[in-house]
PDB file of N, CA and C in Angstrom:
ATOM      1  N   MET A   1      27.869 102.803 -52.417  1.00  0.00           N
ATOM      2  CA  MET A   1      26.990 103.849 -52.854  1.00  0.00           C
ATOM      3  C   MET A   1      26.014 104.270 -51.762  1.00  0.00           C
ATOM      4  N   THR A   2      26.112 103.655 -50.623  1.00  0.00           N
ATOM      5  CA  THR A   2      25.204 103.987 -49.531  1.00  0.00           C
ATOM      6  C   THR A   2      25.250 105.470 -49.190  1.00  0.00           C
ATOM      7  N   SER A   3      26.428 106.065 -49.270  1.00  0.00           N
ATOM      8  CA  SER A   3      26.542 107.476 -48.903  1.00  0.00           C
ATOM      9  C   SER A   3      25.714 108.370 -49.817  1.00  0.00           C
ATOM     10  N   PHE A   4      25.443 107.934 -51.032  1.00  0.00           N
ATOM     11  CA  PHE A   4      24.647 108.736 -51.953  1.00  0.00           C
ATOM     12  C   PHE A   4      23.152 108.480 -51.806  1.00  0.00           C
ATOM     13  N   ASN A   5      22.788 107.382 -51.185  1.00  0.00           N
ATOM     14  CA  ASN A   5      21.382 107.002 -51.091  1.00  0.00           C
ATOM     15  C   ASN A   5      20.816 107.084 -49.684  1.00  0.00           C
ATOM     16  N   SER A   6      21.649 107.364 -48.700  1.00  0.00           N
ATOM     17  CA  SER A   6      21.199 107.415 -47.314  1.00  0.00           C
ATOM     18  C   SER A   6      20.775 108.832 -46.948  1.00  0.00           C
ATOM     19  N   PRO A   7      19.766 108.954 -46.106  1.00  0.00           N
ATOM     20  CA  PRO A   7      19.372 110.293 -45.663  1.00  0.00           C
ATOM     21  C   PRO A   7      20.515 110.971 -44.909  1.00  0.00           C
ATOM     22  N   CYS A   8      20.634 112.241 -45.098  1.00  0.00           N
ATOM     23  CA  CYS A   8      21.680 113.013 -44.427  1.00  0.00           C
ATOM     24  C   CYS A   8      21.055 113.762 -43.255  1.00  0.00           C
ATOM     25  N   PRO A   9      21.585 113.577 -42.056  1.00  0.00           N
ATOM     26  CA  PRO A   9      21.034 114.319 -40.921  1.00  0.00           C
ATOM     27  C   PRO A   9      21.286 115.814 -41.098  1.00  0.00           C
ATOM     28  N   ARG A  10      20.517 116.594 -40.413  1.00  0.00           N
ATOM     29  CA  ARG A  10      20.649 118.046 -40.475  1.00  0.00           C
ATOM     30  C   ARG A  10      22.047 118.451 -40.035  1.00  0.00           C
ATOM     31  N   ALA A  11      22.604 119.447 -40.710  1.00  0.00           N
ATOM     32  CA  ALA A  11      23.921 119.972 -40.332  1.00  0.00           C
ATOM     33  C   ALA A  11      23.830 120.670 -38.984  1.00  0.00           C
ATOM     34  N   SER A  12      24.888 120.623 -38.216  1.00  0.00           N
ATOM     35  CA  SER A  12      24.875 121.287 -36.906  1.00  0.00           C
ATOM     36  C   SER A  12      25.483 122.676 -36.959  1.00  0.00           C
ATOM     37  N   TRP A  13      26.255 122.984 -38.015  1.00  0.00           N
ATOM     38  CA  TRP A  13      26.952 124.264 -38.057  1.00  0.00           C
ATOM     39  C   TRP A  13      26.017 125.462 -38.108  1.00  0.00           C
ATOM     40  N   ASP A  14      24.757 125.272 -38.512  1.00  0.00           N
ATOM     41  CA  ASP A  14      23.834 126.402 -38.547  1.00  0.00           C
ATOM     42  C   ASP A  14      22.885 126.421 -37.347  1.00  0.00           C
ATOM     43  N   SER A  15      23.171 125.602 -36.342  1.00  0.00           N
ATOM     44  CA  SER A  15      22.363 125.583 -35.126  1.00  0.00           C
ATOM     45  C   SER A  15      22.650 126.809 -34.273  1.00  0.00           C
ATOM     46  N   LYS A  16      21.659 127.257 -33.559  1.00  0.00           N
ATOM     47  CA  LYS A  16      21.793 128.424 -32.679  1.00  0.00           C
ATOM     48  C   LYS A  16      22.953 128.240 -31.697  1.00  0.00           C
ATOM     49  N   GLU A  17      23.162 127.025 -31.225  1.00  0.00           N
ATOM     50  CA  GLU A  17      24.211 126.746 -30.240  1.00  0.00           C
ATOM     51  C   GLU A  17      25.607 127.057 -30.768  1.00  0.00           C
ATOM     52  N   TYR A  18      25.788 126.990 -32.080  1.00  0.00           N
ATOM     53  CA  TYR A  18      27.110 127.211 -32.672  1.00  0.00           C
ATOM     54  C   TYR A  18      27.279 128.614 -33.247  1.00  0.00           C
ATOM     55  N   GLU A  19      26.287 129.462 -33.081  1.00  0.00           N
ATOM     56  CA  GLU A  19      26.345 130.806 -33.648  1.00  0.00           C
ATOM     57  C   GLU A  19      27.616 131.535 -33.206  1.00  0.00           C
ATOM     58  N   GLY A  20      28.370 132.024 -34.178  1.00  0.00           N
ATOM     59  CA  GLY A  20      29.606 132.744 -33.891  1.00  0.00           C
ATOM     60  C   GLY A  20      30.807 131.862 -33.637  1.00  0.00           C
ATOM     61  N   SER A  21      30.616 130.558 -33.665  1.00  0.00           N
ATOM     62  CA  SER A  21      31.751 129.670 -33.375  1.00  0.00           C
ATOM     63  C   SER A  21      31.866 128.532 -34.391  1.00  0.00           C
ATOM     64  N   VAL A  22      31.781 128.915 -35.652  1.00  0.00           N
ATOM     65  CA  VAL A  22      32.037 127.957 -36.726  1.00  0.00           C
ATOM     66  C   VAL A  22      33.161 128.515 -37.593  1.00  0.00           C
ATOM     67  N   ALA A  23      34.006 127.629 -38.075  1.00  0.00           N
ATOM     68  CA  ALA A  23      35.180 128.072 -38.827  1.00  0.00           C
ATOM     69  C   ALA A  23      35.320 127.275 -40.115  1.00  0.00           C
ATOM     70  N   PHE A  24      36.004 127.902 -41.057  1.00  0.00           N
ATOM     71  CA  PHE A  24      36.272 127.273 -42.348  1.00  0.00           C
ATOM     72  C   PHE A  24      37.673 127.667 -42.781  1.00  0.00           C
ATOM     73  N   ILE A  25      38.438 126.701 -43.242  1.00  0.00           N
ATOM     74  CA  ILE A  25      39.786 126.968 -43.742  1.00  0.00           C
ATOM     75  C   ILE A  25      39.735 126.857 -45.264  1.00  0.00           C
ATOM     76  N   ARG A  26      39.890 128.011 -45.928  1.00  0.00           N
ATOM     77  CA  ARG A  26      39.885 128.025 -47.391  1.00  0.00           C
ATOM     78  C   ARG A  26      41.242 127.566 -47.911  1.00  0.00           C
ATOM     79  N   THR A  27      41.215 126.659 -48.863  1.00  0.00           N
ATOM     80  CA  THR A  27      42.436 126.184 -49.517  1.00  0.00           C
ATOM     81  C   THR A  27      42.583 126.962 -50.823  1.00  0.00           C
ATOM     82  N   LEU A  28      43.535 127.894 -50.828  1.00  0.00           N
ATOM     83  CA  LEU A  28      43.618 128.892 -51.889  1.00  0.00           C
ATOM     84  C   LEU A  28      44.077 128.361 -53.242  1.00  0.00           C
ATOM     85  N   ASN A  29      44.737 127.227 -53.269  1.00  0.00           N
ATOM     86  CA  ASN A  29      45.212 126.655 -54.535  1.00  0.00           C
ATOM     87  C   ASN A  29      44.464 125.376 -54.894  1.00  0.00           C
ATOM     88  N   ASP A  30      43.249 125.276 -54.437  1.00  0.00           N
ATOM     89  CA  ASP A  30      42.436 124.073 -54.609  1.00  0.00           C
ATOM     90  C   ASP A  30      41.883 123.997 -56.034  1.00  0.00           C
ATOM     91  N   ALA A  31      42.282 122.981 -56.783  1.00  0.00           N
ATOM     92  CA  ALA A  31      41.765 122.780 -58.138  1.00  0.00           C
ATOM     93  C   ALA A  31      40.433 122.026 -58.115  1.00  0.00           C
ATOM     94  N   ALA A  32      40.174 121.263 -57.063  1.00  0.00           N
ATOM     95  CA  ALA A  32      38.929 120.494 -56.960  1.00  0.00           C
ATOM     96  C   ALA A  32      37.752 121.399 -56.611  1.00  0.00           C
ATOM     97  N   ILE A  33      37.957 122.289 -55.638  1.00  0.00           N
ATOM     98  CA  ILE A  33      36.923 123.245 -55.235  1.00  0.00           C
ATOM     99  C   ILE A  33      37.591 124.617 -55.186  1.00  0.00           C
ATOM    100  N   PRO A  34      37.525 125.375 -56.288  1.00  0.00           N
ATOM    101  CA  PRO A  34      38.191 126.676 -56.332  1.00  0.00           C
ATOM    102  C   PRO A  34      37.725 127.596 -55.207  1.00  0.00           C
ATOM    103  N   VAL A  35      38.602 128.507 -54.824  1.00  0.00           N
ATOM    104  CA  VAL A  35      38.305 129.397 -53.704  1.00  0.00           C
ATOM    105  C   VAL A  35      37.023 130.196 -53.959  1.00  0.00           C
ATOM    106  N   SER A  36      36.726 130.525 -55.199  1.00  0.00           N
ATOM    107  CA  SER A  36      35.479 131.250 -55.489  1.00  0.00           C
ATOM    108  C   SER A  36      34.256 130.408 -55.121  1.00  0.00           C
ATOM    109  N   ILE A  37      34.327 129.116 -55.334  1.00  0.00           N
ATOM    110  CA  ILE A  37      33.225 128.217 -54.969  1.00  0.00           C
ATOM    111  C   ILE A  37      33.184 128.027 -53.458  1.00  0.00           C
ATOM    112  N   GLN A  38      34.345 127.903 -52.829  1.00  0.00           N
ATOM    113  CA  GLN A  38      34.383 127.812 -51.370  1.00  0.00           C
ATOM    114  C   GLN A  38      33.704 129.038 -50.760  1.00  0.00           C
ATOM    115  N   GLN A  39      34.027 130.224 -51.292  1.00  0.00           N
ATOM    116  CA  GLN A  39      33.441 131.452 -50.765  1.00  0.00           C
ATOM    117  C   GLN A  39      31.944 131.508 -51.042  1.00  0.00           C
ATOM    118  N   MET A  40      31.528 131.041 -52.209  1.00  0.00           N
ATOM    119  CA  MET A  40      30.111 131.007 -52.543  1.00  0.00           C
ATOM    120  C   MET A  40      29.348 130.129 -51.547  1.00  0.00           C
ATOM    121  N   MET A  41      29.932 128.992 -51.170  1.00  0.00           N
ATOM    122  CA  MET A  41      29.287 128.112 -50.193  1.00  0.00           C
ATOM    123  C   MET A  41      29.171 128.807 -48.839  1.00  0.00           C
ATOM    124  N   LEU A  42      30.225 129.503 -48.433  1.00  0.00           N
ATOM    125  CA  LEU A  42      30.186 130.229 -47.164  1.00  0.00           C
ATOM    126  C   LEU A  42      29.123 131.318 -47.200  1.00  0.00           C
ATOM    127  N   ASP A  43      29.132 132.112 -48.267  1.00  0.00           N
ATOM    128  CA  ASP A  43      28.172 133.207 -48.395  1.00  0.00           C
ATOM    129  C   ASP A  43      26.741 132.695 -48.434  1.00  0.00           C
ATOM    130  N   GLY A  44      26.530 131.560 -49.078  1.00  0.00           N
ATOM    131  CA  GLY A  44      25.194 131.002 -49.207  1.00  0.00           C
ATOM    132  C   GLY A  44      24.680 130.303 -47.966  1.00  0.00           C
ATOM    133  N   SER A  45      25.541 130.107 -46.988  1.00  0.00           N
ATOM    134  CA  SER A  45      25.132 129.371 -45.787  1.00  0.00           C
ATOM    135  C   SER A  45      24.263 130.201 -44.859  1.00  0.00           C
ATOM    136  N   GLY A  46      24.383 131.521 -44.944  1.00  0.00           N
ATOM    137  CA  GLY A  46      23.637 132.383 -44.033  1.00  0.00           C
ATOM    138  C   GLY A  46      24.220 132.420 -42.634  1.00  0.00           C
ATOM    139  N   VAL A  47      25.434 131.928 -42.484  1.00  0.00           N
ATOM    140  CA  VAL A  47      26.091 131.834 -41.179  1.00  0.00           C
ATOM    141  C   VAL A  47      27.348 132.686 -41.205  1.00  0.00           C
ATOM    142  N   LYS A  48      27.673 133.293 -40.058  1.00  0.00           N
ATOM    143  CA  LYS A  48      28.930 134.034 -39.944  1.00  0.00           C
ATOM    144  C   LYS A  48      30.027 133.035 -39.588  1.00  0.00           C
ATOM    145  N   TRP A  49      31.054 132.969 -40.432  1.00  0.00           N
ATOM    146  CA  TRP A  49      32.150 132.021 -40.262  1.00  0.00           C
ATOM    147  C   TRP A  49      33.422 132.740 -39.846  1.00  0.00           C
ATOM    148  N   ILE A  50      34.237 132.083 -39.044  1.00  0.00           N
ATOM    149  CA  ILE A  50      35.625 132.488 -38.855  1.00  0.00           C
ATOM    150  C   ILE A  50      36.362 131.838 -40.024  1.00  0.00           C
ATOM    151  N   VAL A  51      36.970 132.643 -40.880  1.00  0.00           N
ATOM    152  CA  VAL A  51      37.599 132.120 -42.094  1.00  0.00           C
ATOM    153  C   VAL A  51      39.106 132.331 -42.024  1.00  0.00           C
ATOM    154  N   LYS A  52      39.831 131.269 -42.276  1.00  0.00           N
ATOM    155  CA  LYS A  52      41.291 131.307 -42.358  1.00  0.00           C
ATOM    156  C   LYS A  52      41.684 130.762 -43.725  1.00  0.00           C
ATOM    157  N   ASP A  53      42.806 131.215 -44.227  1.00  0.00           N
ATOM    158  CA  ASP A  53      43.292 130.778 -45.530  1.00  0.00           C
ATOM    159  C   ASP A  53      44.599 130.016 -45.394  1.00  0.00           C
ATOM    160  N   ILE A  54      44.772 129.054 -46.287  1.00  0.00           N
ATOM    161  CA  ILE A  54      46.040 128.340 -46.376  1.00  0.00           C
ATOM    162  C   ILE A  54      46.401 128.218 -47.857  1.00  0.00           C
ATOM    163  N   GLU A  55      47.644 128.504 -48.172  1.00  0.00           N
ATOM    164  CA  GLU A  55      48.146 128.397 -49.549  1.00  0.00           C
ATOM    165  C   GLU A  55      48.431 126.929 -49.838  1.00  0.00           C
ATOM    166  N   SER A  56      47.365 126.188 -50.129  1.00  0.00           N
ATOM    167  CA  SER A  56      47.542 124.763 -50.407  1.00  0.00           C
ATOM    168  C   SER A  56      46.492 124.299 -51.393  1.00  0.00           C
ATOM    169  N   SER A  57      46.659 123.078 -51.827  1.00  0.00           N
ATOM    170  CA  SER A  57      45.667 122.440 -52.682  1.00  0.00           C
ATOM    171  C   SER A  57      44.560 121.864 -51.797  1.00  0.00           C
ATOM    172  N   HIS A  58      43.836 120.909 -52.325  1.00  0.00           N
ATOM    173  CA  HIS A  58      42.653 120.370 -51.653  1.00  0.00           C
ATOM    174  C   HIS A  58      42.958 119.614 -50.355  1.00  0.00           C
ATOM    175  N   SER A  59      44.193 119.182 -50.162  1.00  0.00           N
ATOM    176  CA  SER A  59      44.526 118.348 -49.007  1.00  0.00           C
ATOM    177  C   SER A  59      45.671 118.940 -48.193  1.00  0.00           C
ATOM    178  N   PRO A  60      45.425 120.010 -47.448  1.00  0.00           N
ATOM    179  CA  PRO A  60      46.508 120.620 -46.670  1.00  0.00           C
ATOM    180  C   PRO A  60      47.045 119.704 -45.580  1.00  0.00           C
ATOM    181  N   GLN A  61      46.250 118.732 -45.152  1.00  0.00           N
ATOM    182  CA  GLN A  61      46.723 117.793 -44.133  1.00  0.00           C
ATOM    183  C   GLN A  61      47.875 116.950 -44.663  1.00  0.00           C
ATOM    184  N   ILE A  62      48.002 116.870 -45.981  1.00  0.00           N
ATOM    185  CA  ILE A  62      49.102 116.131 -46.601  1.00  0.00           C
ATOM    186  C   ILE A  62      50.225 117.074 -47.021  1.00  0.00           C
ATOM    187  N   SER A  63      49.867 118.172 -47.677  1.00  0.00           N
ATOM    188  CA  SER A  63      50.891 119.050 -48.246  1.00  0.00           C
ATOM    189  C   SER A  63      51.497 120.028 -47.242  1.00  0.00           C
ATOM    190  N   GLN A  64      50.725 120.432 -46.231  1.00  0.00           N
ATOM    191  CA  GLN A  64      51.218 121.414 -45.262  1.00  0.00           C
ATOM    192  C   GLN A  64      50.682 121.122 -43.857  1.00  0.00           C
ATOM    193  N   PRO A  65      50.966 119.953 -43.323  1.00  0.00           N
ATOM    194  CA  PRO A  65      50.373 119.587 -42.036  1.00  0.00           C
ATOM    195  C   PRO A  65      50.728 120.539 -40.896  1.00  0.00           C
ATOM    196  N   GLU A  66      51.958 121.014 -40.840  1.00  0.00           N
ATOM    197  CA  GLU A  66      52.355 121.907 -39.736  1.00  0.00           C
ATOM    198  C   GLU A  66      51.605 123.233 -39.804  1.00  0.00           C
ATOM    199  N   LYS A  67      51.481 123.790 -40.998  1.00  0.00           N
ATOM    200  CA  LYS A  67      50.749 125.049 -41.174  1.00  0.00           C
ATOM    201  C   LYS A  67      49.282 124.847 -40.833  1.00  0.00           C
ATOM    202  N   LEU A  68      48.713 123.732 -41.247  1.00  0.00           N
ATOM    203  CA  LEU A  68      47.314 123.434 -40.942  1.00  0.00           C
ATOM    204  C   LEU A  68      47.103 123.325 -39.438  1.00  0.00           C
ATOM    205  N   ILE A  69      47.998 122.642 -38.756  1.00  0.00           N
ATOM    206  CA  ILE A  69      47.910 122.532 -37.294  1.00  0.00           C
ATOM    207  C   ILE A  69      47.936 123.910 -36.661  1.00  0.00           C
ATOM    208  N   SER A  70      48.814 124.764 -37.142  1.00  0.00           N
ATOM    209  CA  SER A  70      48.918 126.125 -36.620  1.00  0.00           C
ATOM    210  C   SER A  70      47.601 126.884 -36.785  1.00  0.00           C
ATOM    211  N   ILE A  71      46.968 126.741 -37.926  1.00  0.00           N
ATOM    212  CA  ILE A  71      45.690 127.416 -38.174  1.00  0.00           C
ATOM    213  C   ILE A  71      44.601 126.850 -37.269  1.00  0.00           C
ATOM    214  N   ILE A  72      44.565 125.538 -37.105  1.00  0.00           N
ATOM    215  CA  ILE A  72      43.557 124.916 -36.236  1.00  0.00           C
ATOM    216  C   ILE A  72      43.734 125.371 -34.794  1.00  0.00           C
ATOM    217  N   VAL A  73      44.964 125.451 -34.322  1.00  0.00           N
ATOM    218  CA  VAL A  73      45.229 125.941 -32.961  1.00  0.00           C
ATOM    219  C   VAL A  73      44.770 127.394 -32.832  1.00  0.00           C
ATOM    220  N   GLU A  74      45.046 128.201 -33.837  1.00  0.00           N
ATOM    221  CA  GLU A  74      44.614 129.603 -33.832  1.00  0.00           C
ATOM    222  C   GLU A  74      43.092 129.705 -33.737  1.00  0.00           C
ATOM    223  N   ILE A  75      42.390 128.884 -34.491  1.00  0.00           N
ATOM    224  CA  ILE A  75      40.926 128.868 -34.442  1.00  0.00           C
ATOM    225  C   ILE A  75      40.449 128.428 -33.061  1.00  0.00           C
ATOM    226  N   ALA A  76      41.047 127.391 -32.510  1.00  0.00           N
ATOM    227  CA  ALA A  76      40.664 126.908 -31.178  1.00  0.00           C
ATOM    228  C   ALA A  76      40.849 127.999 -30.132  1.00  0.00           C
ATOM    229  N   GLN A  77      41.921 128.757 -30.238  1.00  0.00           N
ATOM    230  CA  GLN A  77      42.152 129.857 -29.299  1.00  0.00           C
ATOM    231  C   GLN A  77      41.089 130.935 -29.459  1.00  0.00           C
ATOM    232  N   GLU A  78      40.671 131.205 -30.689  1.00  0.00           N
ATOM    233  CA  GLU A  78      39.586 132.165 -30.904  1.00  0.00           C
ATOM    234  C   GLU A  78      38.298 131.660 -30.272  1.00  0.00           C
ATOM    235  N   PHE A  79      38.013 130.372 -30.400  1.00  0.00           N
ATOM    236  CA  PHE A  79      36.817 129.799 -29.791  1.00  0.00           C
ATOM    237  C   PHE A  79      36.857 129.939 -28.271  1.00  0.00           C
ATOM    238  N   GLN A  80      38.020 129.751 -27.673  1.00  0.00           N
ATOM    239  CA  GLN A  80      38.145 129.850 -26.220  1.00  0.00           C
ATOM    240  C   GLN A  80      37.872 131.262 -25.723  1.00  0.00           C
ATOM    241  N   SER A  81      38.128 132.257 -26.570  1.00  0.00           N
ATOM    242  CA  SER A  81      37.926 133.641 -26.141  1.00  0.00           C
ATOM    243  C   SER A  81      36.488 134.110 -26.327  1.00  0.00           C
ATOM    244  N   LEU A  82      35.626 133.264 -26.888  1.00  0.00           N
ATOM    245  CA  LEU A  82      34.221 133.658 -27.101  1.00  0.00           C
ATOM    246  C   LEU A  82      33.448 133.654 -25.806  1.00  0.00           C
TER     247      LEU A  82
END
């Protein structure tokens, strides 16, 4: 239960240093965190995200690892062009 009782350090994704270079992969068939909630979290962050979608449930690393790798490589290439 330590994870629920320990202080959480500040997130880095909203730091000035990362402006324009943060990404999120929405899992479109996610029953645990529906895409509407994923989008609400993105919208509420106040940060501009690079957003990619994958037709998978909550764990694309298990159900679609090759597609996930492809998306991560695509994001990395976008970061390199910044």
